[in-house]
Coordinates of C-alpha atoms in Angstrom, one line a residue:
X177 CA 124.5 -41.6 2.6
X178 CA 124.0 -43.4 -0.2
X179 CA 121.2 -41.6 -1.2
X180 CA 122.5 -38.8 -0.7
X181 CA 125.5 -39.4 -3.1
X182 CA 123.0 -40.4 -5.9
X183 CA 121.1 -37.1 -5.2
X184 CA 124.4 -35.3 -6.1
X185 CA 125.2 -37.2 -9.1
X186 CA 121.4 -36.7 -10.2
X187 CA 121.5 -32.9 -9.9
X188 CA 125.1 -32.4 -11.8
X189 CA 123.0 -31.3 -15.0
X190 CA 120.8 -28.8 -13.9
X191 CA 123.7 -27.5 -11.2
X192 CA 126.4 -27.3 -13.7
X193 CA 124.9 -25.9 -16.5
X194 CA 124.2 -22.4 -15.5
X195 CA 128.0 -22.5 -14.0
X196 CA 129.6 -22.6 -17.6
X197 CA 130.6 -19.5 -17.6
X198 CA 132.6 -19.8 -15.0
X199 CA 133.1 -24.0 -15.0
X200 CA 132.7 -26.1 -18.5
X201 CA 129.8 -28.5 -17.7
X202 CA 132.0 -31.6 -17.8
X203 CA 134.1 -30.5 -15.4
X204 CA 131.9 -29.6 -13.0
X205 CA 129.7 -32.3 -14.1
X206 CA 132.8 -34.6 -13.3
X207 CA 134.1 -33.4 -9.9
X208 CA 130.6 -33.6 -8.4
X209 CA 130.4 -36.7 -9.6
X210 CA 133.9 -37.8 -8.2
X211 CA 133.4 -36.2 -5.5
X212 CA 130.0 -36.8 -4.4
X213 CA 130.3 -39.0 -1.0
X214 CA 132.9 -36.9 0.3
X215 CA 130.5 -33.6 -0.3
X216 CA 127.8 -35.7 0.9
X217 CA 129.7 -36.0 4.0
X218 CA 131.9 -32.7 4.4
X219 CA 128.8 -30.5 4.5
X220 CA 126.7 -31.8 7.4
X221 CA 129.9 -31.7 9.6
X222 CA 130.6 -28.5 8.9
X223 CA 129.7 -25.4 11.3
X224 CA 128.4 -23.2 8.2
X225 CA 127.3 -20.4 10.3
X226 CA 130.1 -20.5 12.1
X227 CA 134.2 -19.6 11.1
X228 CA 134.1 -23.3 8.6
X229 CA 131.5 -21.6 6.9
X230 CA 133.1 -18.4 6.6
X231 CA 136.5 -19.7 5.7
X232 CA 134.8 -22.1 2.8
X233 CA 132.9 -18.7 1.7
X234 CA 135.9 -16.7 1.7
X235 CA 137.7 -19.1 -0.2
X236 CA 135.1 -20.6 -2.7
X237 CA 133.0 -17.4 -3.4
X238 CA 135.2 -14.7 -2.4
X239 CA 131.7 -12.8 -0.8
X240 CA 133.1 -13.4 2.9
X241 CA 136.3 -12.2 4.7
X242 CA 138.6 -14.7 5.9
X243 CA 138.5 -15.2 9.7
X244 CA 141.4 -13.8 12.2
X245 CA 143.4 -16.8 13.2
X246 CA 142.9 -17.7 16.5
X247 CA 145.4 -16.5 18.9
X248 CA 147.8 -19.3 20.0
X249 CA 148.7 -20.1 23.1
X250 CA 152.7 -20.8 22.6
X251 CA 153.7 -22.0 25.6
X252 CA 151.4 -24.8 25.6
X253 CA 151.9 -25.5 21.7
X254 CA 155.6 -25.5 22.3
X255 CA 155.4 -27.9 25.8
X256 CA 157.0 -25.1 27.8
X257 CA 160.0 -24.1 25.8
X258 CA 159.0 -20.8 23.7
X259 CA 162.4 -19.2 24.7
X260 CA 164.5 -19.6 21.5
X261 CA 168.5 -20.5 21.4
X262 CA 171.0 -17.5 20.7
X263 CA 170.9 -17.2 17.5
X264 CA 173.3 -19.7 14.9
X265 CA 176.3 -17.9 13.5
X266 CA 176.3 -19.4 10.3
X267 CA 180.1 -20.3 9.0
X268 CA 181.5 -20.7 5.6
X269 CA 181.9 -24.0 4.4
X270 CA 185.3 -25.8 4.7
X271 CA 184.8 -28.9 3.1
X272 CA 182.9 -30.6 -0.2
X273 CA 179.5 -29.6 -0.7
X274 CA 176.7 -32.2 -0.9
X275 CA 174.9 -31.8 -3.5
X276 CA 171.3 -32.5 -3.3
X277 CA 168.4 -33.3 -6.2
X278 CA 165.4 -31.5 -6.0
X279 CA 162.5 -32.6 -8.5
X280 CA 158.9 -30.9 -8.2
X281 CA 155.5 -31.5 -9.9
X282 CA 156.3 -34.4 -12.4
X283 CA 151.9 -34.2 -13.2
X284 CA 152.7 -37.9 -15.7
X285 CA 150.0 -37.9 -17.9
X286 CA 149.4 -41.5 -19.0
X287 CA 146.2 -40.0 -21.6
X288 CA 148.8 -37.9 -23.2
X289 CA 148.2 -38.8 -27.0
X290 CA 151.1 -37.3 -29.2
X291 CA 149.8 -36.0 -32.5
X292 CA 146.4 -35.1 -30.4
X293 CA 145.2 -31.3 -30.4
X294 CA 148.1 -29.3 -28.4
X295 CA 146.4 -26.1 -28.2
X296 CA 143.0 -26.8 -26.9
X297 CA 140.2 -24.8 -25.7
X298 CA 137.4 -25.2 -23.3
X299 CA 137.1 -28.3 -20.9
X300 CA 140.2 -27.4 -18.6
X301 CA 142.3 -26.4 -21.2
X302 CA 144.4 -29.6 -20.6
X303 CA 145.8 -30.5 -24.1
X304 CA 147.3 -33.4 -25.6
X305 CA 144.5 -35.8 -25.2
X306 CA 141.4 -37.4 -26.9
X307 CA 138.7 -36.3 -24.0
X308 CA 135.2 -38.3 -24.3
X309 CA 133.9 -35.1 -25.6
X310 CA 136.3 -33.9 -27.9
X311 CA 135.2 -33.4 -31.6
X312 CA 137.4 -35.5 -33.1
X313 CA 135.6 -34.4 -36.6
X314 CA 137.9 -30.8 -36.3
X315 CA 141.4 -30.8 -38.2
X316 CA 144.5 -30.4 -35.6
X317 CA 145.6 -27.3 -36.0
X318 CA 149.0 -27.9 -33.3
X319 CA 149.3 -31.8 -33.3
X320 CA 151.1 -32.5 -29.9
X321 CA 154.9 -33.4 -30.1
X322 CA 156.2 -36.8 -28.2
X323 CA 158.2 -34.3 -25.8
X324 CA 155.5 -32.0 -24.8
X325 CA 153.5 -28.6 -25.3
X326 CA 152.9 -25.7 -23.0
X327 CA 149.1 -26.6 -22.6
X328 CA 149.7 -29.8 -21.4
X329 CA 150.9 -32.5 -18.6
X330 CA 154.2 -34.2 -18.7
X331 CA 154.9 -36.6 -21.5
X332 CA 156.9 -40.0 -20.6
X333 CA 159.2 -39.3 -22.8
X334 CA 159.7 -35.7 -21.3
X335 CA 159.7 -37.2 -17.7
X336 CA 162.3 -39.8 -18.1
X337 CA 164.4 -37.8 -19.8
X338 CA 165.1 -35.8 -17.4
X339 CA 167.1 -38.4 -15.7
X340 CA 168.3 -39.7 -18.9
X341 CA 170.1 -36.4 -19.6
X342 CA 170.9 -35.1 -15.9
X343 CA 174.0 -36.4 -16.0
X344 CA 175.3 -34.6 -19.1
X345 CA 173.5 -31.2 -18.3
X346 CA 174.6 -30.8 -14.8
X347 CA 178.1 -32.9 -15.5
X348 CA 177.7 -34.7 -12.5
X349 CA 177.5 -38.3 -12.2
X350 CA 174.3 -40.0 -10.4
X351 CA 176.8 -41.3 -7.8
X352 CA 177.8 -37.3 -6.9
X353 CA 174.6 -36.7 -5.7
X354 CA 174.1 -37.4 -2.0
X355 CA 170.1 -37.7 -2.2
X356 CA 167.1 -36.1 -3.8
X357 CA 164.0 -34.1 -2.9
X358 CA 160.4 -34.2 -4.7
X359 CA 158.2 -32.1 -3.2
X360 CA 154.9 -33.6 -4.6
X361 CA 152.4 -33.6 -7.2
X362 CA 152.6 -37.0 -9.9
X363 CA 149.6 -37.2 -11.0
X364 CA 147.7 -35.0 -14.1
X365 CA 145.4 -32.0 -13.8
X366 CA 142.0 -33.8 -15.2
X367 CA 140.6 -33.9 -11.5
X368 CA 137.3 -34.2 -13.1
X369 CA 138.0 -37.4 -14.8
X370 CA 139.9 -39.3 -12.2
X371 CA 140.0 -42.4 -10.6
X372 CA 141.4 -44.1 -7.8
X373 CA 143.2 -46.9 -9.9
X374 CA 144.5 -44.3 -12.2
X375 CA 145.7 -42.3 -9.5
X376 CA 147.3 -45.2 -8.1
X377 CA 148.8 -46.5 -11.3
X378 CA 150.2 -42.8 -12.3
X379 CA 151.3 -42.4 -8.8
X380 CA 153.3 -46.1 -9.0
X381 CA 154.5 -45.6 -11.9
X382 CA 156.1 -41.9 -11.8
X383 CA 158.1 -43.6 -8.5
X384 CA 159.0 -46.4 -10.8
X385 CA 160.4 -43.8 -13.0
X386 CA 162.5 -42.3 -10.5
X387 CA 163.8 -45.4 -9.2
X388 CA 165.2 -46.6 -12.6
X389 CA 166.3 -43.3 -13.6
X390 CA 168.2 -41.8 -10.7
X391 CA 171.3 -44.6 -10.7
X392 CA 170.6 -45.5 -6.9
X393 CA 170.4 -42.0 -6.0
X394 CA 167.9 -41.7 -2.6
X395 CA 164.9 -40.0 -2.7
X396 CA 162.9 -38.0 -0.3
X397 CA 159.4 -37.8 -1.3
X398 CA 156.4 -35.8 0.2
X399 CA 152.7 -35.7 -0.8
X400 CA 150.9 -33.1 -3.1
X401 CA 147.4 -32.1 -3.4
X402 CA 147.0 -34.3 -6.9
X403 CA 148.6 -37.2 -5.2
X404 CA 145.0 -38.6 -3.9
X405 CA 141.3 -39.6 -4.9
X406 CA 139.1 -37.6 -5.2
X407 CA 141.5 -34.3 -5.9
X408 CA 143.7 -33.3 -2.7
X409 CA 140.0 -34.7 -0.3
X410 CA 142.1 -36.1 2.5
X411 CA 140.3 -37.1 5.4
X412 CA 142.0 -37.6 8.8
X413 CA 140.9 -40.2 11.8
X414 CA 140.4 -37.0 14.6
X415 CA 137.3 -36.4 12.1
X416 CA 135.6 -39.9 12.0
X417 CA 133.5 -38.8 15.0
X418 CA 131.8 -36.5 12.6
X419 CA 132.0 -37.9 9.4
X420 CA 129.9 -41.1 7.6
X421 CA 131.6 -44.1 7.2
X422 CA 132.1 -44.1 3.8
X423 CA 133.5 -40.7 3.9
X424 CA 136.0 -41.6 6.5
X425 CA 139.2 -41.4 6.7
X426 CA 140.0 -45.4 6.6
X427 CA 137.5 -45.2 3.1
X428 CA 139.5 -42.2 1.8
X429 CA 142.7 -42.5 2.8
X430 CA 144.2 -46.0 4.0
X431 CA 144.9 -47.8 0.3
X432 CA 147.0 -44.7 -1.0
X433 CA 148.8 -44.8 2.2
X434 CA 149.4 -47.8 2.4
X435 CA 150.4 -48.2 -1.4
X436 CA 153.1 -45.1 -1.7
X437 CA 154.9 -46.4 1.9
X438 CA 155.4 -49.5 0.7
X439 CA 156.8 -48.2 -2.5
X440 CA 158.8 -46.1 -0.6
X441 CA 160.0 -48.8 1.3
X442 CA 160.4 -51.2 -1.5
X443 CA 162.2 -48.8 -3.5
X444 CA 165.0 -47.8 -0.1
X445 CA 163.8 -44.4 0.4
X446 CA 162.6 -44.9 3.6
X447 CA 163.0 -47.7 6.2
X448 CA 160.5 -49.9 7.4
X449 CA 159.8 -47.5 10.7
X450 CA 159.7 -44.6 8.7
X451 CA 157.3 -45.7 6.2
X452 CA 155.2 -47.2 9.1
X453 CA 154.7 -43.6 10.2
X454 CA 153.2 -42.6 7.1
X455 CA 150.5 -44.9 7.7
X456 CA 150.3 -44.8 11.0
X457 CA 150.3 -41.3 11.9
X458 CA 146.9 -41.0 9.6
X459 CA 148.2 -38.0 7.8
X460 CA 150.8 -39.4 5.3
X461 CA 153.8 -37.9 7.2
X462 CA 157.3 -38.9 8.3
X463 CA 160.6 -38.0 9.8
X464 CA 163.9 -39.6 8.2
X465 CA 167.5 -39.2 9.3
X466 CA 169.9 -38.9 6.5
X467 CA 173.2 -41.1 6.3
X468 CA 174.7 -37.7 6.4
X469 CA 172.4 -36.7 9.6
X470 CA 170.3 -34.2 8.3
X471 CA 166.5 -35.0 9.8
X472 CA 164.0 -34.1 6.8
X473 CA 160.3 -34.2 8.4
X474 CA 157.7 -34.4 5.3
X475 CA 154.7 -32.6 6.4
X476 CA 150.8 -32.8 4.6
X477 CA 150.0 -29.9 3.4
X478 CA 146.6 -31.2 2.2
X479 CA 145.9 -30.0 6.2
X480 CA 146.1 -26.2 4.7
X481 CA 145.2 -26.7 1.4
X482 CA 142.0 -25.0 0.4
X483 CA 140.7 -27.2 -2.4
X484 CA 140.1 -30.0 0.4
X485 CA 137.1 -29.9 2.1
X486 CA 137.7 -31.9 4.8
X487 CA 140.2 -29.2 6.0
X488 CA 137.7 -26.6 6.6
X489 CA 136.4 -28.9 9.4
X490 CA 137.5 -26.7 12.4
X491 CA 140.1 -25.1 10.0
X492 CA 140.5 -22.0 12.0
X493 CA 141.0 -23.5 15.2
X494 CA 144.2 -24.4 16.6
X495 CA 146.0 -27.6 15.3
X496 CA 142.7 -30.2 14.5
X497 CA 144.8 -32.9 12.8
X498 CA 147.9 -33.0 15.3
X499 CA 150.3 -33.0 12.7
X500 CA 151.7 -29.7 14.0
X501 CA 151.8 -30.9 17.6
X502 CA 153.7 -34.1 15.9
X503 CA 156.3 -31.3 14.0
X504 CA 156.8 -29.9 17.2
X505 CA 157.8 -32.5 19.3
X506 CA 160.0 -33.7 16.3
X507 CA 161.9 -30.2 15.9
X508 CA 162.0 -30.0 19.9
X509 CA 164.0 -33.4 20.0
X510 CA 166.6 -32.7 17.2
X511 CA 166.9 -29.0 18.5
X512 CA 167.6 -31.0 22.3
X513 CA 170.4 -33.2 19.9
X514 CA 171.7 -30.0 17.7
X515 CA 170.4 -31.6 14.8
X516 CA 169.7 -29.8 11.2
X517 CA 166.2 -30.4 10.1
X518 CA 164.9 -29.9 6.3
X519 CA 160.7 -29.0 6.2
X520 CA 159.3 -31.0 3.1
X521 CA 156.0 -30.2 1.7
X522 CA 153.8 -29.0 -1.2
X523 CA 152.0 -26.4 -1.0
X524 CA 153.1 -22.9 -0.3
X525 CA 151.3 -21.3 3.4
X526 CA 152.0 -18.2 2.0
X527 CA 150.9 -16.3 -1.5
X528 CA 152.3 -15.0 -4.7
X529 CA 149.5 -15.6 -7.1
X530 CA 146.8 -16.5 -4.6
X531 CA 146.1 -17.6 -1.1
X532 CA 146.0 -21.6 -1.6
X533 CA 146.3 -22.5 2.2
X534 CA 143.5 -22.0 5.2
X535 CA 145.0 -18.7 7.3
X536 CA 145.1 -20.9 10.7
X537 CA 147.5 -23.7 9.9
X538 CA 150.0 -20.9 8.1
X539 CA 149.7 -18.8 11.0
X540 CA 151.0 -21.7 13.2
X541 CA 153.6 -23.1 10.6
X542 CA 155.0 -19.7 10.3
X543 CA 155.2 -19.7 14.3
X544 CA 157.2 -23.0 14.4
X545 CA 159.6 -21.6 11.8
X546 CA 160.4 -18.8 13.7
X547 CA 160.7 -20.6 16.8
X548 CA 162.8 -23.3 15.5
X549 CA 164.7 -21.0 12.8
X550 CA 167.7 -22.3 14.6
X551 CA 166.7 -25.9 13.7
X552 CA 165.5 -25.4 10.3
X553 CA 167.7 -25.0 7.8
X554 CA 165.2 -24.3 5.2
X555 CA 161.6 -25.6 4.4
X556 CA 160.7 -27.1 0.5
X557 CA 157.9 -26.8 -1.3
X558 CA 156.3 -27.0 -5.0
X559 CA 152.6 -26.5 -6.4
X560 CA 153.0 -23.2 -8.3
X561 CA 154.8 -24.3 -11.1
X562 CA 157.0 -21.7 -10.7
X563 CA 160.6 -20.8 -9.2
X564 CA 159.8 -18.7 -6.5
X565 CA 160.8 -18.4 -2.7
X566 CA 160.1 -16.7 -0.1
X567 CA 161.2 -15.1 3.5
X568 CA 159.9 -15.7 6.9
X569 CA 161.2 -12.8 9.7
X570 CA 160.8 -13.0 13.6
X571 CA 158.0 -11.3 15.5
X572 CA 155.4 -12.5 13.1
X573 CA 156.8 -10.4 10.4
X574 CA 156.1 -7.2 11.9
X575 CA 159.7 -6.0 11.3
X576 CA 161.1 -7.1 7.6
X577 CA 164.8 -6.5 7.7
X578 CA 168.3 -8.6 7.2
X579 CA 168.7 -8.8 11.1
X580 CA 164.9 -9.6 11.4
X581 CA 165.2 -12.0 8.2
X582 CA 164.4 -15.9 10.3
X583 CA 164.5 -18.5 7.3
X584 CA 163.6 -19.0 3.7
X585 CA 161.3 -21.0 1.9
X586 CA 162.6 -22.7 -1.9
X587 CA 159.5 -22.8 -3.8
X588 CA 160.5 -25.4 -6.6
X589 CA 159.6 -25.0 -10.3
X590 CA 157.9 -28.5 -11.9
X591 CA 158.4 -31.0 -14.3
X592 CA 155.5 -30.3 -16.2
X593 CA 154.7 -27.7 -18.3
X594 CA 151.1 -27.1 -17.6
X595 CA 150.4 -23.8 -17.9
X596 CA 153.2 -22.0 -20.3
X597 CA 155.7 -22.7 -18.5
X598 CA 159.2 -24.6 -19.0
X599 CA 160.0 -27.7 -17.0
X600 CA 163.1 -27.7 -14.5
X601 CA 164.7 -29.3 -12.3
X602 CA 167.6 -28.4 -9.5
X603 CA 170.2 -29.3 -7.8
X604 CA 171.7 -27.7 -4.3
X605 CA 175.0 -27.5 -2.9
X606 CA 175.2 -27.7 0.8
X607 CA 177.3 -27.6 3.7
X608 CA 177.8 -31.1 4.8
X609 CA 178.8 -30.0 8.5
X610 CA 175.6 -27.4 9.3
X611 CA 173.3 -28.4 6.1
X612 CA 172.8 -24.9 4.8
X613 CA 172.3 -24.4 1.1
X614 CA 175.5 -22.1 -0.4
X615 CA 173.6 -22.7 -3.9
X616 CA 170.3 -23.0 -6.1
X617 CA 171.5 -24.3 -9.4
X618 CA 168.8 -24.6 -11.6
X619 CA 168.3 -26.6 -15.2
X620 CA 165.7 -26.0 -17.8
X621 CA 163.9 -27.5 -20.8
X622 CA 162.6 -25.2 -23.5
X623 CA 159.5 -26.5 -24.7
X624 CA 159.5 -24.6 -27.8
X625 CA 162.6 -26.4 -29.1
X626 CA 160.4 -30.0 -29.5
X627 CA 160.5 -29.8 -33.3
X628 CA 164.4 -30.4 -33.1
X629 CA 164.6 -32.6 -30.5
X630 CA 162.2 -35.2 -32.0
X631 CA 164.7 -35.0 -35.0
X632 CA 167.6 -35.9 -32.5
X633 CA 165.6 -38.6 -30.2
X634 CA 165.8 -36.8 -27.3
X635 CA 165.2 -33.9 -25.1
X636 CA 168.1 -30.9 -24.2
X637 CA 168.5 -30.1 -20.6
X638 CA 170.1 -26.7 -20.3
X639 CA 172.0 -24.9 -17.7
X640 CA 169.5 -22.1 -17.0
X641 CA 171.0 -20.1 -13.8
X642 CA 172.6 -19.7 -10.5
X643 CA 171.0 -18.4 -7.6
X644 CA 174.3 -17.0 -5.9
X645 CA 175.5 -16.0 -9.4
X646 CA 172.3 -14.2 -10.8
X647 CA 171.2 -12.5 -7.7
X648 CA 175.0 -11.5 -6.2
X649 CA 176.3 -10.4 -9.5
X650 CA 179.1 -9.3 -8.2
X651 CA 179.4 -10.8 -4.8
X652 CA 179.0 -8.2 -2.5
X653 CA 176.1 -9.5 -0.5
X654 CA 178.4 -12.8 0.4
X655 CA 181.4 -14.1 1.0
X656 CA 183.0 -17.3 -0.6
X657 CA 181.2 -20.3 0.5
X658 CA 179.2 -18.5 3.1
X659 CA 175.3 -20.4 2.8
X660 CA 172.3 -18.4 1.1
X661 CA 170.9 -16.8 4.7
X662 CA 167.5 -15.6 5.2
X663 CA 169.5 -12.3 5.6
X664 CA 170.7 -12.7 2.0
X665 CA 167.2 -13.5 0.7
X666 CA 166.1 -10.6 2.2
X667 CA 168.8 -8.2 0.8
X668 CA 167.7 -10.0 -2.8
X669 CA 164.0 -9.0 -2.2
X670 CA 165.3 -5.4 -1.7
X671 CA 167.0 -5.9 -5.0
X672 CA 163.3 -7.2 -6.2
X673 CA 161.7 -4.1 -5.0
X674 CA 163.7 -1.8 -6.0
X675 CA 165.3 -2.8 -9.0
X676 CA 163.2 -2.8 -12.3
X677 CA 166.1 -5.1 -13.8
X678 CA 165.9 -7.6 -11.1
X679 CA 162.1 -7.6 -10.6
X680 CA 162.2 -8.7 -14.4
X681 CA 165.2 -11.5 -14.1
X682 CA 162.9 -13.3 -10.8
X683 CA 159.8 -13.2 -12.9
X684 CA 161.2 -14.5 -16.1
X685 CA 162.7 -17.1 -14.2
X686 CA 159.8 -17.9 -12.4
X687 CA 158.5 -19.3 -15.6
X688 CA 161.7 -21.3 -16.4
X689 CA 162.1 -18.7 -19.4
X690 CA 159.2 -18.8 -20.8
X691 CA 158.5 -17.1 -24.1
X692 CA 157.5 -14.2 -25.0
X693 CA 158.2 -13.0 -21.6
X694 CA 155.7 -10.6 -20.4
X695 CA 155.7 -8.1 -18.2
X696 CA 153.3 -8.3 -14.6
X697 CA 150.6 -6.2 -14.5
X698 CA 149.9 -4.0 -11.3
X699 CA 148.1 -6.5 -10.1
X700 CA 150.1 -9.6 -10.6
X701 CA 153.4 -7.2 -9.3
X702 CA 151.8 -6.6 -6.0
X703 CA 150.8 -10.7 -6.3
X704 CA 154.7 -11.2 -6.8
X705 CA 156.1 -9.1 -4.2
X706 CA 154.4 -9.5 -1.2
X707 CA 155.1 -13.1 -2.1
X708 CA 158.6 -12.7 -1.5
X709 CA 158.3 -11.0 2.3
X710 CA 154.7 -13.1 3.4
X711 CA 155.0 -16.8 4.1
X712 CA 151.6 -17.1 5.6
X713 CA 148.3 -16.1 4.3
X714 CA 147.4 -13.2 7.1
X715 CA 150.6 -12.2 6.4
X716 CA 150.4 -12.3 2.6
X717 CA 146.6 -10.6 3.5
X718 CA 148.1 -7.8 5.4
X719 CA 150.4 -6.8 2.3
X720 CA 148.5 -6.4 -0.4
X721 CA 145.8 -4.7 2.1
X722 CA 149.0 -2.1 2.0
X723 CA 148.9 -2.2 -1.5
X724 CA 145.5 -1.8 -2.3
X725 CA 145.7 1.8 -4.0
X726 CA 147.1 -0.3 -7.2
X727 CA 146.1 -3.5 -7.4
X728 CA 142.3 -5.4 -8.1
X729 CA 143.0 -8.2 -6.5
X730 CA 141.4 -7.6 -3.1

């Protein structure tokens, strides 16, 4: 192995160098480089002539189609109990709604160097920093602010001021807020430059930041695909049959583990037990009960992700990690105790600017949702930077109506503002008796306003919308204090689909109000609506296979 690792670092060069069209040479120069002994030992265990080496061709090279899921076999995946309840009549709210934090994609970026080139080109495009192989020599032409740019990671002084200023832009106090959500992703974008005590110190130090900021407030954390060395490479033990030791999942896995439980012990987030699991389990997962009683299972999504090679190990078979056997027992217990469970996670199994997960896993998880749509109250994610969600229906999304409508996914908009986009944060109100959200209400900082806020010390949170207010105008679709439904997402992705006005409010929002606002290209408005109906990648696949005739992307 080890000579096979110094091989890979030996042939960076000549590799990268005819690649700079596509890759600049110290980036790709860098993530072999980083990544070497886990490449070294992905690639021997994979089947390449067989569905791995489809599904890594598919993905990486975009020569290959991606592999049929395999068909699942529900009644053993779901120990005998397929048949689903009748469904939930969902009631209007009668008491005071909890209201619930949801942070997203903080991306800290302890190299950020304020007066440093803000608008960068080439090498990754991520600004704000003095790179090894930046010519220092060249006048800066945008000198980056202390609050942040739109080519750039997040700032510490934009981070913590989000919790510095919550309080005043929402005009709740830290004590109104029952607990929070973050739905992954701490550390910055420079995969290629990386390190495993940088990614631990960013990682430590962005909780630290939440502890202190958030007055007490608890906080439910889940994994993203940054949130590990090398870049979202998670191993898991089912594969050390196959794998060297150095590329195992003890190697690659155990000391980040290890580190964030005990943070998120130390810090009250999760008890002893609870963070126990996260080790334990060997995937970095957990189930917590709330005080309030609400079950919130944090799943991995680096299972699906596509950017980690050691998924593609048997990634179109049927469940090779466990963790989806491990969410179904968990959702097949608090279903047997009528309990409310909230799905954690990062990355989105369906699409709306690409496919990002492996087609297998989102076939399963979309499965499970419908199975358990009685259970679930709604699943969290965050990766795309943007404010999106989306809608999963019974019968595998044959049929896309209100009646068919099963649950809805609340893709969360980030912290950081990497690339042109705004940062934002939420907060929900829900039912405290069922746990359904009644409303998104959503906060934004407008990057472009630095200038003035470095005159008055600090940044300006702004109220930026209502998701009952902005997509119910006039309350028609519900009634007062009746939750957001699936069936009501649905009947707002009608709205979406139909309505030029509308399409252009989502898609402006999706950016946190980013300026100039452009309008979607054919392409990109294909991208953006099957988004909204296809919450797993055969799914999202099927779509825009329907809407070929005007888009390039397939």
């Amino acid at each position: 192995m080890k000579a096979q690792q110094e091989t890979l670092s030996d042939i960076a060069i000549p590799f990268c160098t005819p690649l700079q069209v596509a890759l600049p040479l110290p980036i790709c120069i860098g993530l072999l480089k980083t990544a070497s002994t886990d490449l070294g030992g992905v690639f021997p265990a994979l089947d390449m002539l067989g569905e791995d080496g489809q599904t890594l061709c598919a993905f990486m090279f975009g020569t290959c189609d991606l592999p049929a899921p395999p068909k699942l076999d529900l009644g053993s995946l779901f120990k005998g109990k397929t048949e689903k309840p009748a469904p939930r009549v969902a009631s209007t709210c009668k008491k005071e709604p909890l209201k619930v934090l949801h942070i997203s994609d903080y991306h800290l970026d302890m190299r950020y160097v304020v007066g440093s080139e803000a608008n960068c080109t080439g090498a990754g495009n991520l600004c704000c920093r003095v790179h090894p192989y930046t010519n220092v020599s060249v006048p800066i032409q945008e000198p980056a602010s202390i609050f942040g740019n739109y080519l750039c990671d997040t700032p510490e002084a934009l981070g913590t001021s989000l919790f510095r200023q919550l309080p005043k832009a929402t005009g709740h106090r830290w004590e109104d807020f029952s607990f929070g959500l973050f739905t992954g992703d701490l550390v910055s974008h420079d995969i290629w430059e990386l390190t495993e005590p940088y990614v631990l110190a960013e990682e430590l130090l962005s909780y630290q930041h939440f502890f202190d900021g958030m007055g007490g407030v608890k906080i439910f954390p889940t994994l993203g695909n940054h949130d590990t060395f090398p870049h979202a490479f998670t191993s898991f033990p089912n594969q050390d049959k196959v794998l060297p030791a150095n590329a195992s999942f003890g190697i690659q896995q155990e000391w980040n583990y290890q580190n964030i439980s005990a943070a998120w012990e130390n810090y009250g987030w999760l008890s002893a037990s609870e963070a126990s699991t996260v080790v334990n389990s060997g995937l970095g997962i957990y189930r917590a009960v709330t005080p309030e009683g609400l079950v919130i299972i944090s799943l991995n999504s680096d299972v699906w992700y596509y950017f980690n090679m050691y998924a593609y190990i048997g990634g179109n078979s049927i469940d090779p990690t466990g963790m989806f056997n491990t969410l179904i027992s968990y959702l097949l217990e608090a279903e047997s105790k009528n309990q409310a469970v909230w799905l954690i996670q990062h990355v989105n199994v369906g699409g709306s600017t690409d496919y990002e997960a492996l087609p297998a896993a989102t076939d399963l998880y979309y499965q499970i949702v419908d199975r358990f749509n009685n259970t679930i109250r709604a699943t969290f994610f965050g990766h795309t930077h943007a404010d999106e969600f989306g809608v999963f229906y019974s019968n595998n999304g044959t049929v896309q109506t209100a009646q068919t409508a099963a649950s809805v996914a609340y893709i969360m908009p980030s912290v950081t503002t990497y690339t042109n986009k705004n940062a934002g944060f939420r907060y929900y109100l829900v039912d405290p008796e069922s746990f359904d959200v009644l409303d998104s209400v959503n906060f934004y900082a407008n990057i472009s306003n630095t200038d003035q806020w470095a005159k008055h010390g600090d940044v300006t949170w702004e109220f930026e919308y209502s998701a009952r207010d902005t997509y119910d105008p006039s309350h028609t679709l519900l009634k007062p204090n009746e939750p957001l439904s699936a069936a009501f997402w649905h009947q707002v992705t009608e709205k979406i689909y139909t309505n030029e006005t509308m399409f252009e409010t989502y898609t402006d929002l999706r950016t946190k109000k980013f300026r100039p606002f452009v309008n979607e290209t054919a392409a990109q408005r294909n991208l953006t609506l099957c988004g909204l109906r296809s919450m797993s990648v055969p799914i999202f696949e099927r779509c825009l296979g329907n809407m070929k005739s005007t888009t390039s992307f397939l």
